[in-house]
Amino acid sequence: MGLSIVTGRRLMTEDAVHVVHRFVDRLSAKDWDAFATTLHEDVERVGPYADVVSGRSRYVEFLAGVLEGQPDYALVMRRVTWSADQRVAFAEVTERVVVDGRLMEYPEVLAFELDTAGLITRVGVYTMRPGSAASRHADRFFEQRGEARARE
């Protein structure tokens, strides 16, 4: 039997504690059967463009279709931060994807909600796009003031 963690009103198994890591690992490996075991049947995914995919089978189908032409795709875990009751987790990840023949890296935060069984019920995807006009906002602010770059 695995490790158990008692948190206030609930008992979480080791499997539930590691569900976010399995989600990222199995997504990166495109192991769709194992990936699906991390998800509640009625999971909801809200993407970076407020696009919504509902249901485990549709979510898996969506990701498999999107990543079908991405042999070099990877999702790299940086860290996971949990709420006190371990029902909410925030994972900082880097998504590696080929765009126009170039390998690109995008920092992201994935926001997870879990049920009491430790299955993922909701995934929010928050993507940063380095080099975009929005990512240069702070630089423009300081340039207008005649100061050094924001990153210095």
Short mmCIF file of C-alpha atoms in Angstrom, two decimals:
data_model
loop_
_atom_site.label_atom_id
_atom_site.label_comp_id
_atom_site.label_asym_id
_atom_site.label_seq_id
_atom_site.Cartn_x
_atom_site.Cartn_y
_atom_site.Cartn_z
CA MET A 1 0.00 0.00 0.00
CA GLY A 2 1.27 3.48 -0.89
CA LEU A 3 1.88 6.50 1.23
CA SER A 4 -1.21 8.25 2.57
CA ILE A 5 -1.46 11.89 3.53
CA VAL A 6 -4.11 13.19 5.91
CA THR A 7 -5.17 16.74 5.08
CA GLY A 8 -7.91 18.24 7.20
CA ARG A 9 -11.02 16.44 5.99
CA ARG A 10 -9.61 14.05 3.47
CA LEU A 11 -7.18 11.24 3.01
CA MET A 12 -5.13 11.46 -0.15
CA THR A 13 -3.22 8.46 -1.49
CA GLU A 14 0.25 8.69 -2.98
CA ASP A 15 -1.30 8.23 -6.43
CA ALA A 16 -3.46 11.31 -5.98
CA VAL A 17 -0.51 13.38 -4.74
CA HIS A 18 1.41 12.53 -7.92
CA VAL A 19 -1.46 12.86 -10.42
CA VAL A 20 -0.19 16.20 -11.76
CA HIS A 21 3.25 14.73 -12.40
CA ARG A 22 1.69 11.74 -14.18
CA PHE A 23 -0.50 14.10 -16.24
CA VAL A 24 2.55 16.04 -17.48
CA ASP A 25 4.72 12.95 -17.96
CA ARG A 26 2.12 10.94 -19.88
CA LEU A 27 1.06 13.95 -21.98
CA SER A 28 4.67 14.57 -22.95
CA ALA A 29 5.07 10.88 -23.86
CA LYS A 30 1.76 10.91 -25.75
CA ASP A 31 0.74 7.83 -23.77
CA TRP A 32 -2.97 8.51 -24.16
CA ASP A 33 -4.27 5.51 -22.20
CA ALA A 34 -2.14 6.34 -19.14
CA PHE A 35 -2.85 10.05 -19.55
CA ALA A 36 -6.60 9.35 -19.50
CA THR A 37 -6.29 7.66 -16.08
CA THR A 38 -5.39 11.03 -14.52
CA LEU A 39 -8.67 12.59 -15.66
CA HIS A 40 -12.18 12.52 -14.24
CA GLU A 41 -14.80 11.39 -16.75
CA ASP A 42 -16.30 14.91 -16.78
CA VAL A 43 -13.02 16.85 -16.88
CA GLU A 44 -13.14 20.36 -18.32
CA ARG A 45 -10.14 21.94 -20.03
CA VAL A 46 -10.07 25.69 -20.57
CA GLY A 47 -7.33 26.67 -22.99
CA PRO A 48 -5.29 29.84 -23.42
CA TYR A 49 -7.88 31.27 -25.83
CA ALA A 50 -10.81 30.50 -23.49
CA ASP A 51 -11.55 27.45 -25.64
CA VAL A 52 -13.29 24.70 -23.67
CA VAL A 53 -13.08 20.95 -24.16
CA SER A 54 -15.36 18.88 -21.90
CA GLY A 55 -15.15 15.18 -21.11
CA ARG A 56 -12.23 12.79 -20.76
CA SER A 57 -12.53 11.10 -24.16
CA ARG A 58 -12.94 14.41 -26.02
CA TYR A 59 -9.98 15.96 -24.18
CA VAL A 60 -7.73 13.00 -25.01
CA GLU A 61 -8.95 13.03 -28.62
CA PHE A 62 -8.29 16.79 -28.83
CA LEU A 63 -4.72 16.55 -27.52
CA ALA A 64 -3.89 13.48 -29.61
CA GLY A 65 -5.10 15.31 -32.72
CA VAL A 66 -3.26 18.54 -31.93
CA LEU A 67 0.00 16.75 -31.14
CA GLU A 68 -0.20 14.18 -33.95
CA GLY A 69 2.18 16.17 -36.18
CA GLN A 70 4.54 17.10 -33.34
CA PRO A 71 7.15 14.32 -32.97
CA ASP A 72 9.45 16.59 -30.92
CA TYR A 73 6.73 17.76 -28.53
CA ALA A 74 7.62 17.83 -24.84
CA LEU A 75 6.09 19.22 -21.68
CA VAL A 76 8.74 19.76 -19.01
CA MET A 77 7.75 20.12 -15.35
CA ARG A 78 9.41 22.94 -13.42
CA ARG A 79 7.46 22.79 -10.15
CA VAL A 80 4.04 22.13 -8.64
CA THR A 81 2.43 24.21 -5.92
CA TRP A 82 -0.53 22.73 -4.01
CA SER A 83 -3.34 24.31 -2.02
CA ALA A 84 -3.52 23.34 1.66
CA ASP A 85 -6.30 20.81 0.99
CA GLN A 86 -4.49 19.44 -2.09
CA ARG A 87 -7.56 19.88 -4.26
CA VAL A 88 -5.92 22.62 -6.37
CA ALA A 89 -2.46 22.56 -7.92
CA PHE A 90 -0.50 24.95 -10.11
CA ALA A 91 2.20 23.43 -12.31
CA GLU A 92 4.86 25.59 -13.90
CA VAL A 93 5.89 23.86 -17.12
CA THR A 94 7.71 24.56 -20.36
CA GLU A 95 6.03 23.42 -23.55
CA ARG A 96 8.40 22.53 -26.39
CA VAL A 97 6.78 22.52 -29.81
CA VAL A 98 7.93 22.96 -33.41
CA VAL A 99 6.47 26.07 -35.07
CA ASP A 100 7.34 26.80 -38.71
CA GLY A 101 10.25 24.37 -38.52
CA ARG A 102 11.72 25.93 -35.36
CA LEU A 103 11.70 24.36 -31.92
CA MET A 104 10.01 26.86 -29.61
CA GLU A 105 9.73 26.88 -25.82
CA TYR A 106 6.75 28.46 -24.10
CA PRO A 107 6.48 28.87 -20.33
CA GLU A 108 3.03 27.93 -19.06
CA VAL A 109 1.08 27.49 -15.87
CA LEU A 110 -1.45 24.69 -15.70
CA ALA A 111 -4.10 25.15 -13.01
CA PHE A 112 -5.63 21.87 -11.82
CA GLU A 113 -8.69 21.08 -9.72
CA LEU A 114 -9.01 17.57 -8.30
CA ASP A 115 -11.87 15.55 -6.85
CA THR A 116 -11.62 13.62 -3.57
CA ALA A 117 -10.39 10.53 -5.44
CA GLY A 118 -7.45 12.53 -6.79
CA LEU A 119 -8.67 12.71 -10.39
CA ILE A 120 -8.32 15.93 -12.37
CA THR A 121 -11.70 17.62 -12.86
CA ARG A 122 -10.50 20.88 -14.43
CA VAL A 123 -7.39 22.09 -16.25
CA GLY A 124 -6.75 25.76 -17.01
CA VAL A 125 -3.93 26.49 -19.47
CA TYR A 126 -2.14 29.83 -19.11
CA THR A 127 0.54 30.36 -21.76
CA MET A 128 3.20 33.06 -22.02
CA ARG A 129 4.40 33.89 -25.51
CA PRO A 130 7.94 35.31 -25.30
CA GLY A 131 8.65 37.80 -28.05
CA SER A 132 5.02 38.78 -28.52
CA ALA A 133 3.93 42.41 -28.37
CA ALA A 134 2.36 41.80 -24.97
CA SER A 135 5.61 40.35 -23.59
CA ARG A 136 7.44 43.60 -24.47
CA HIS A 137 4.99 45.80 -22.54
CA ALA A 138 7.37 46.44 -19.62
CA ASP A 139 10.25 47.25 -21.99
CA ARG A 140 8.11 49.89 -23.75
CA PHE A 141 7.10 51.40 -20.42
CA PHE A 142 10.71 51.91 -19.34
CA GLU A 143 11.82 53.06 -22.80
CA GLN A 144 9.16 55.78 -22.73
CA ARG A 145 10.61 56.97 -19.44
CA GLY A 146 14.13 56.92 -20.89
CA GLU A 147 15.24 54.20 -18.50
CA ALA A 148 17.05 50.90 -18.96
CA ARG A 149 15.29 47.77 -20.10
CA ALA A 150 12.85 46.14 -17.66
CA ARG A 151 14.87 42.90 -17.58
CA GLU A 152 18.10 44.53 -16.39
#
